[in-house]
Coordinates of C-alpha atoms in Angstrom, one line a residue:
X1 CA -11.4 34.5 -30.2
X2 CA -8.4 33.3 -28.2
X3 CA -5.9 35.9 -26.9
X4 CA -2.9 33.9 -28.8
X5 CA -5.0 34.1 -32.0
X6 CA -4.9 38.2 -32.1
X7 CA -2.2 39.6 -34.3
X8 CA 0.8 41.6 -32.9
X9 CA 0.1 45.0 -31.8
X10 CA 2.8 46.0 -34.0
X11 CA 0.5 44.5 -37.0
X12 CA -2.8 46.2 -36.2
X13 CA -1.3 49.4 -35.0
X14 CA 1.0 51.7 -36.9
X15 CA 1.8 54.3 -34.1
X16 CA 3.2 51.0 -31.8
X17 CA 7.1 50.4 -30.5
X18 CA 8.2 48.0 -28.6
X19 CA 11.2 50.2 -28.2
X20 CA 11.9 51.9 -24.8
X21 CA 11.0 55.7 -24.2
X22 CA 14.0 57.8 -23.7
X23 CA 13.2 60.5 -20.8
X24 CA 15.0 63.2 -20.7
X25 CA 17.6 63.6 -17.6
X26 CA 16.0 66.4 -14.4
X27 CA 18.0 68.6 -12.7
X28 CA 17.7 68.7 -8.9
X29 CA 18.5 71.5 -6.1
X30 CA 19.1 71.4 -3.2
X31 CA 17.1 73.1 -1.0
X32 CA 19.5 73.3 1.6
X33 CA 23.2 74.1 -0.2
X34 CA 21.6 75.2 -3.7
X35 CA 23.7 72.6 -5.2
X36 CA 22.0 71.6 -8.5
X37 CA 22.8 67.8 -9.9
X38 CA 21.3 66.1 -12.8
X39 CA 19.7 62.7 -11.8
X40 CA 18.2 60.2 -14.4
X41 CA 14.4 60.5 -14.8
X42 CA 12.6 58.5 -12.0
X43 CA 15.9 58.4 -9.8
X44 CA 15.6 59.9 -6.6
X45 CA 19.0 62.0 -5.7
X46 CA 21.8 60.2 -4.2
X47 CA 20.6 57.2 -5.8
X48 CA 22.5 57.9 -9.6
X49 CA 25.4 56.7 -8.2
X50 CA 26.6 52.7 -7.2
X51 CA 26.7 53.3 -3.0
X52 CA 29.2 50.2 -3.0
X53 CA 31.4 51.8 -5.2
X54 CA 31.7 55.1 -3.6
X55 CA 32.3 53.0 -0.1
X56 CA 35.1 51.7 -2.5
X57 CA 36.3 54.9 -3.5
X58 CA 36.4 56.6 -0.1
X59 CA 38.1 53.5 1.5
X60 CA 41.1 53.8 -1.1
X61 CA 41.7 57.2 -0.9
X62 CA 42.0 57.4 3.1
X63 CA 44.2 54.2 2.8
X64 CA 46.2 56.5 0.3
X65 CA 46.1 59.3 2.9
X66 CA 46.9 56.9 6.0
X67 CA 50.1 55.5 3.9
X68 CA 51.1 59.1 2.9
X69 CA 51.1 60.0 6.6
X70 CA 53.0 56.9 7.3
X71 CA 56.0 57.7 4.8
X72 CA 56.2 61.1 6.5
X73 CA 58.1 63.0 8.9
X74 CA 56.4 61.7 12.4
X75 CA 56.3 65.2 13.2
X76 CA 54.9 66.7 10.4
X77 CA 52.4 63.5 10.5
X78 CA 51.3 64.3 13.7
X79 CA 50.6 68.2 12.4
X80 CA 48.9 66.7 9.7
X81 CA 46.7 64.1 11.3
X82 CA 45.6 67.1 14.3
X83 CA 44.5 69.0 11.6
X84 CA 42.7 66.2 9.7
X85 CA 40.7 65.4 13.3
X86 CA 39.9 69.1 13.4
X87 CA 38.6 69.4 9.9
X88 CA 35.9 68.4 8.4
X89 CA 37.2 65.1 6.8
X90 CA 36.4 63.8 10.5
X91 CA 33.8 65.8 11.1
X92 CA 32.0 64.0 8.1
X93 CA 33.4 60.6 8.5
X94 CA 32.1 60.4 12.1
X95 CA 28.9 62.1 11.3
X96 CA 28.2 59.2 8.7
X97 CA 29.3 56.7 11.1
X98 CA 26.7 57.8 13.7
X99 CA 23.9 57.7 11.1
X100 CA 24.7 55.1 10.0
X101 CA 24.9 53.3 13.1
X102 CA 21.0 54.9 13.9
X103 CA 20.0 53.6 10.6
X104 CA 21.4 50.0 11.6
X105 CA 19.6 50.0 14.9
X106 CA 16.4 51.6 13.5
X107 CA 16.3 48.3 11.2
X108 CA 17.3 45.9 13.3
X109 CA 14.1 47.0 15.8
X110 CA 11.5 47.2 12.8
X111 CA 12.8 43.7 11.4
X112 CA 12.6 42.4 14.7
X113 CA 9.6 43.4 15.5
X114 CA 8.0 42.5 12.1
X115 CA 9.1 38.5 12.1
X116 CA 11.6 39.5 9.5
X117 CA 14.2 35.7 9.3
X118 CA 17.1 36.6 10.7
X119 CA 19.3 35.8 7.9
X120 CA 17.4 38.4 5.8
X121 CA 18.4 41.2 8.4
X122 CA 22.2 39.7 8.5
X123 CA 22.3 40.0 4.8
X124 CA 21.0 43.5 4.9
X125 CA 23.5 44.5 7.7
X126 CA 25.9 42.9 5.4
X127 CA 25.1 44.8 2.1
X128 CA 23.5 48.2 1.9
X129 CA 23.4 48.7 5.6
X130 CA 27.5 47.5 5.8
X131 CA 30.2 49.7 7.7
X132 CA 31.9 51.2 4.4
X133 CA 35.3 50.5 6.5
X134 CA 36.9 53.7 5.8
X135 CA 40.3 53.9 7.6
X136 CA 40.8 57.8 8.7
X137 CA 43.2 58.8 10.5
X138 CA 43.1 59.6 14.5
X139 CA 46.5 59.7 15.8
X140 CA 50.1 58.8 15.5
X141 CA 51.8 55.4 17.7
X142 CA 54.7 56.9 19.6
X143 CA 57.3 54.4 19.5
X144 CA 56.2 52.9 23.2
X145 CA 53.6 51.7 21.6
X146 CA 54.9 51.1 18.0
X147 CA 57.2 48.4 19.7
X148 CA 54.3 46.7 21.3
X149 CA 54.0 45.1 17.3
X150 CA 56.7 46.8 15.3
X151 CA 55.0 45.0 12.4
X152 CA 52.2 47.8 12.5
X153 CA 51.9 51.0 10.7
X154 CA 52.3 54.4 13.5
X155 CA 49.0 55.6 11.7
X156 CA 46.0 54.7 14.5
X157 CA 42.9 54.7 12.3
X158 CA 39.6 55.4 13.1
X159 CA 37.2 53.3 11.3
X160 CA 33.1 54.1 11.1
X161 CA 32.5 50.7 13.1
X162 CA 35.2 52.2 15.4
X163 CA 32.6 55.0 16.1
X164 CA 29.1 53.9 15.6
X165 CA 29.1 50.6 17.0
X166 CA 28.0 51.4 20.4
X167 CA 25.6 54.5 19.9
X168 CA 23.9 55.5 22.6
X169 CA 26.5 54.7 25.3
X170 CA 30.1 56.4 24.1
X171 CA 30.2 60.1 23.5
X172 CA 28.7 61.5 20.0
X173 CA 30.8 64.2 20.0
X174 CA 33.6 64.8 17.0
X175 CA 36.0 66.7 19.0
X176 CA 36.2 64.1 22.0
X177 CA 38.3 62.0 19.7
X178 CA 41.0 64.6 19.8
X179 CA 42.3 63.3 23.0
X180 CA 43.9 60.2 21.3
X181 CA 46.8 61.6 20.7
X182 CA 47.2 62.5 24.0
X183 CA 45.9 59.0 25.4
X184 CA 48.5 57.6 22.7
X185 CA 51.5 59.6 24.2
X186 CA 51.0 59.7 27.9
X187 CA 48.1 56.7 29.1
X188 CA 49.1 53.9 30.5
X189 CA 49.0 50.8 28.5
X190 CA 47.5 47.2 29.3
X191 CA 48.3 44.5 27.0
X192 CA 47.3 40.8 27.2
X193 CA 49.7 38.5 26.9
X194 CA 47.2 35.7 25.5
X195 CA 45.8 38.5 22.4
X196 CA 48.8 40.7 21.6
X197 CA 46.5 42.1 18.7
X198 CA 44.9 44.7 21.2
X199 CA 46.1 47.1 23.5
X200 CA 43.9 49.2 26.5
X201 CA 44.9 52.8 27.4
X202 CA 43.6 54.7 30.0
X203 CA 44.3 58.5 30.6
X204 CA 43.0 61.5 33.4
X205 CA 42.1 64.3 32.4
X206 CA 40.9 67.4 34.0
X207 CA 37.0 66.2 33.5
X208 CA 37.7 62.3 34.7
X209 CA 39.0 59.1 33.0
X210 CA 39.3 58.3 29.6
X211 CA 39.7 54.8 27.7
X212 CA 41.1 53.9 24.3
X213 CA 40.8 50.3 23.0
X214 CA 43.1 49.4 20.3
X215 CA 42.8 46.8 17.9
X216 CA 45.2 45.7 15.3
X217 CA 43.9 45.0 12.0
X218 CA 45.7 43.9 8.9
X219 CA 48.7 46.3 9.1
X220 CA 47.7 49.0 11.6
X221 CA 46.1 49.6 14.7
X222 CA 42.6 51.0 14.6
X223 CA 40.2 52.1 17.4
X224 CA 37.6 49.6 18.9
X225 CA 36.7 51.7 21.4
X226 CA 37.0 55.4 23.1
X227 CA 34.7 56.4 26.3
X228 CA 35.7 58.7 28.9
X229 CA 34.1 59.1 32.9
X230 CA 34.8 55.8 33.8
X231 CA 34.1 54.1 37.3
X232 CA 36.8 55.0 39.8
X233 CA 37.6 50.8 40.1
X234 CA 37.5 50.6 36.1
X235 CA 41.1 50.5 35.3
X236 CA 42.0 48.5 38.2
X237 CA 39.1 45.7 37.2
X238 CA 40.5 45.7 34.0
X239 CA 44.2 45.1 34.8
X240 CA 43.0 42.4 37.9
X241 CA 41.5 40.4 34.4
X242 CA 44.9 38.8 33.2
X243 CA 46.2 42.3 32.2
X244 CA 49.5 43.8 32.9
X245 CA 51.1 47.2 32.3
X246 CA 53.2 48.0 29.1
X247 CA 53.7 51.4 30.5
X248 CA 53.2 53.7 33.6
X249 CA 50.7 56.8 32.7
X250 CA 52.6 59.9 32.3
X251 CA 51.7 62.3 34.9
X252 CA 49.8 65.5 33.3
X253 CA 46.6 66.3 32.3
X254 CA 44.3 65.6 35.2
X255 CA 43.8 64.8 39.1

């Protein structure tokens, strides 16, 4: 007879429930650490948790951090934020913005060359594949450049983006990004007088010319952009562009 004639299976057969099966929690280990961690059944590890929440999480508590810094001694913040860029809350946070970065390019290239719409891959970039954002600290504005916007926090941030936007062409190594503080204290400053919400420094050191790009961004400034080894003409090109000099580079440090 007709499919919708046949009684409910629950009427025919004694041993059916329409109720879900309940499967028991595994536990994983890692192969690598030995760390064990108990994931729901048919969850892959990693997965368990909400990824947009722990972007959340991580993006409070170095906004917590950058604000403690802020509120302290500017000494004892500068000993503070030396030893953060030495540790390995940088060396994580910049190792997770240069994968990141990788898996952003990786997807962009496959999507591309697949046909995928190009408002699917925006979305994408703009959901799992987002920069989390998170604010760490890189150095601390001496007050030459703290009075270039006195409206700014002295905490320069380093944001993933900051890091892993141009892969492939800036260094990818952690402890470049210790020069900052130097470039902060003793490079000399371009500002625009048509965008006062970015600031370039450039700085000589022993191995060439180094660059730092400052943007500010809601109440602090944060790093666009650090390269080093310049072209010889690169800092005068950039000041010939409607530039002009906020303040002389320091003598020390290089050729």
């Amino acid at each position: 007879g007709d499919l919708l004639d046949r009684a409910p299976a629950a009427e025919t057969d004694p041993s059916y429930t329409d109720e879900i099966p309940v499967e028991p929690p595994r536990t994983w280990v890692n192969s690598r650490t030995g760390e064990m961690t108990t994931v729901p059944a048919g969850i892959d590890p990693g997965w368990q948790t909400n990824p947009g929440r722990l972007r959340q999480r991580a993006r409070v508590l170095a906004e917590h951090l950058d604000d403690a810094l802020e509120a302290a001694d500017p000494d004892l913040a500068r000993v503070a934020v030396r030893d953060i860029v030495a540790g390995p809350i940088w060396q994580q946070h910049h190792a997770s913005a240069l994968q990141l970065a990788a898996n952003r390019k990786a997807f962009v290239v496959q999507a591309e060359a697949t046909g995928v719409p190009r408002s699917v891959i925006d979305h994408r970039l703009t959901s799992d594949l987002a920069w989390p954002e998170v604010p760490v600290a890189i150095g601390v504005a001496p007050p030459s450049i703290a009075s270039i916007r006195p409206d700014l926090k002295s905490i320069v941030v380093a944001r993933d983006w900051g890091i892993g936007h141009s892969i492939g062409r800036h260094s990818q190594d952690p402890s470049d990004w210790a020069r900052i503080q130097e470039i902060l204290d003793r490079g000399e400053v371009h500002i625009d007088p048509r965008d006062p919400n970015r600031i370039s420094l450039f700085a000589r050191f022993a191995t060439g010319e180094w660059v730092l790009f400052l943007k500010a961004l809601t109440d602090r400034w944060q790093v666009a952009s650090l390269f080093g080894n310049t072209k010889p003409n690169y800092r005068a090109n950039h000041l010939a562009k409607g530039k002009t000099i906020a303040r002389q580079e320091i003598v020390g440090g290089g050729p």
